[in-house]
mmCIF file of C-alpha atoms in Angstrom:
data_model
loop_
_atom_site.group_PDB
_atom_site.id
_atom_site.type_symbol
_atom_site.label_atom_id
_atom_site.label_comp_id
_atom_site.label_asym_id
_atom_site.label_seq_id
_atom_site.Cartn_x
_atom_site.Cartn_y
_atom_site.Cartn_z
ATOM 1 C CA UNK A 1144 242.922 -128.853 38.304
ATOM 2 C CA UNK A 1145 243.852 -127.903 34.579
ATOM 3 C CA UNK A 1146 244.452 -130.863 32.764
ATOM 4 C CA UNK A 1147 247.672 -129.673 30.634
ATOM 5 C CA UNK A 1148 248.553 -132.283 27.054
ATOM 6 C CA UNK A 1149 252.317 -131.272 27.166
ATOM 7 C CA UNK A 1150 254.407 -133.696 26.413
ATOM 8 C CA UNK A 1151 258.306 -134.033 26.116
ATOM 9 C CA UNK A 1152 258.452 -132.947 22.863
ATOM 10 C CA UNK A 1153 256.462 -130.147 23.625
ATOM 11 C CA UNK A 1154 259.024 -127.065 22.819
ATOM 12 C CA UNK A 1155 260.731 -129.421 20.403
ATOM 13 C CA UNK A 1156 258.028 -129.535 17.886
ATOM 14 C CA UNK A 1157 257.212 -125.936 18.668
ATOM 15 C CA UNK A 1158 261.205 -124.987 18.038
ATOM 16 C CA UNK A 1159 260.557 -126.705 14.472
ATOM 17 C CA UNK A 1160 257.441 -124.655 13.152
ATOM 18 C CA UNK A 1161 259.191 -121.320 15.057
ATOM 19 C CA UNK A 1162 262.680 -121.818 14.779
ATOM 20 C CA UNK A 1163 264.866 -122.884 17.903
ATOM 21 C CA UNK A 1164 266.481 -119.180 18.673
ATOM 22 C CA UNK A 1165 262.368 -118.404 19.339
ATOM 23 C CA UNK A 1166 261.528 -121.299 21.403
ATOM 24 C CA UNK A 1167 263.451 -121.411 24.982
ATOM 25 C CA UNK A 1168 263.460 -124.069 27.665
ATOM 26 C CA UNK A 1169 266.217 -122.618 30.265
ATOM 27 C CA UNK A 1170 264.929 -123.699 33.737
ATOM 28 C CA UNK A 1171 266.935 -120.491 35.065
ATOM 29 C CA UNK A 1172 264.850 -118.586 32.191
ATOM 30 C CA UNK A 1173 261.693 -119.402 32.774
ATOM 31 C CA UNK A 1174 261.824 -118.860 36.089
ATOM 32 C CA UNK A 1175 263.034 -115.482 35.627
ATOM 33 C CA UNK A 1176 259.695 -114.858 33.414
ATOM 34 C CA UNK A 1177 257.139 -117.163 35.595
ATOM 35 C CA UNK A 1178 256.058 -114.215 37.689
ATOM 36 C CA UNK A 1179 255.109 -110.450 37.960
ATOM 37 C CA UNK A 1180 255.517 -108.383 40.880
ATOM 38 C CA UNK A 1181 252.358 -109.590 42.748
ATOM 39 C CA UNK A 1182 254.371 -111.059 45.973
ATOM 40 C CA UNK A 1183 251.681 -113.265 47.225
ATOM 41 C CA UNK A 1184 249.917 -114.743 44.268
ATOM 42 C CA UNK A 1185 251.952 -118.261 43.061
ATOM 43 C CA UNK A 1186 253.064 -118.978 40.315
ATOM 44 C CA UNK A 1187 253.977 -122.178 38.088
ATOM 45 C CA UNK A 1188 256.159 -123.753 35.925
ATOM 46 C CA UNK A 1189 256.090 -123.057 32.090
ATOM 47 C CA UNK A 1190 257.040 -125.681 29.700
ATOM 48 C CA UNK A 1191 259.080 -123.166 27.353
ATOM 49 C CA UNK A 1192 258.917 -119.509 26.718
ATOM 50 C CA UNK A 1193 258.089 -118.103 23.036
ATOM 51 C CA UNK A 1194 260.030 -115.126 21.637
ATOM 52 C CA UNK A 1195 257.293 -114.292 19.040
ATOM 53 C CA UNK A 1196 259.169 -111.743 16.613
ATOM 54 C CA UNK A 1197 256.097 -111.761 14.094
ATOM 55 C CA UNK A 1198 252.601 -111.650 14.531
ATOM 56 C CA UNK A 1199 253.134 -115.311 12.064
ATOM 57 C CA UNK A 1200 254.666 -116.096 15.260
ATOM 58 C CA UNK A 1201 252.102 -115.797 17.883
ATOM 59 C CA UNK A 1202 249.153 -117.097 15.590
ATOM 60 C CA UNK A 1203 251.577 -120.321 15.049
ATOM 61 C CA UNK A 1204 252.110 -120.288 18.698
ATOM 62 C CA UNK A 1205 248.142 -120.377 19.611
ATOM 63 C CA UNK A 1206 247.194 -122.904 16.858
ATOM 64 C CA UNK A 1207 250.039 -124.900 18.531
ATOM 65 C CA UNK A 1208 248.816 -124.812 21.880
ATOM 66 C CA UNK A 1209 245.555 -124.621 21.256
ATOM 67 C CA UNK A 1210 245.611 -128.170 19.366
ATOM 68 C CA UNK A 1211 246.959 -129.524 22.745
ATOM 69 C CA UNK A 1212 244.937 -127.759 25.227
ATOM 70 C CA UNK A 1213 248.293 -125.937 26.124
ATOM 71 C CA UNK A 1214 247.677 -123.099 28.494
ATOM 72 C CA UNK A 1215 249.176 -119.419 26.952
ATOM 73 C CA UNK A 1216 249.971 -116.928 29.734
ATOM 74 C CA UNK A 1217 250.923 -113.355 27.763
ATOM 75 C CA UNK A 1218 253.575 -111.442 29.297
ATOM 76 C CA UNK A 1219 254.908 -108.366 28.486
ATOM 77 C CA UNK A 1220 257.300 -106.244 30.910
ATOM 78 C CA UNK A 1221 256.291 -108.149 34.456
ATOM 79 C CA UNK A 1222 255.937 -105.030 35.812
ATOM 80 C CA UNK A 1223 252.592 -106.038 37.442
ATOM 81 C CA UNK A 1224 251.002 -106.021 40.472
ATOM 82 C CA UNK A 1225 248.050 -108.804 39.757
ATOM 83 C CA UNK A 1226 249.505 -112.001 38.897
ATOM 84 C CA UNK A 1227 247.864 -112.001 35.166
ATOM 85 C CA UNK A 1228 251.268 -112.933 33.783
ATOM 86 C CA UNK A 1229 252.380 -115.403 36.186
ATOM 87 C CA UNK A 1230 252.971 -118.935 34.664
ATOM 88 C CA UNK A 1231 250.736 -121.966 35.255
ATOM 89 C CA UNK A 1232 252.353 -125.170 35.231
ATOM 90 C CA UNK A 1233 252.661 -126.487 31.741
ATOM 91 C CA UNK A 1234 251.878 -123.141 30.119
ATOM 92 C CA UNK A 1235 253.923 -121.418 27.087
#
């Protein structure tokens, strides 16, 4: 099992190095972008959902999550058959 270091705070102190309009925590959100369109592969719960608008962005939101041993899952469209951008529990 992936041992995830989110905390609390986790999209909090994200929200203050990206800005709070790029950091979302929703529950009906990130549901709506935990999964592709594989039907059988599962998928899990993300801790909050980054709205990168700069490439700034994205490197901030790696150095982040790699400094907690934060799991990333990319997503783009959804439109997928594989389950490569389903969520994993914890994840941005």
């Amino acid at each position: 099992m992936l041992q995830v270091n989110a905390t609390p705070s986790l999209a909090s102190e994200l929200a203050a190095r990206l800005g709070a309009d790029a950091v979302l925590t929703d529950a009906d959100v990130l549901a709506s972008h935990a999964r592709d369109h594989a039907p059988t592969v599962p998928a899990g719960r993300a801790a909050a959902l980054v709205r990168a608008r700069t490439e700034s962005d994205v490197v901030e939101t790696l150095r982040f999550a790699h400094a907690r041993g934060v799991p990333v899952v990319p997503r783009a469209a959804g439109t997928g058959l594989s389950g490569g951008a389903n969520a994993i529990d914890g994840c941005i």
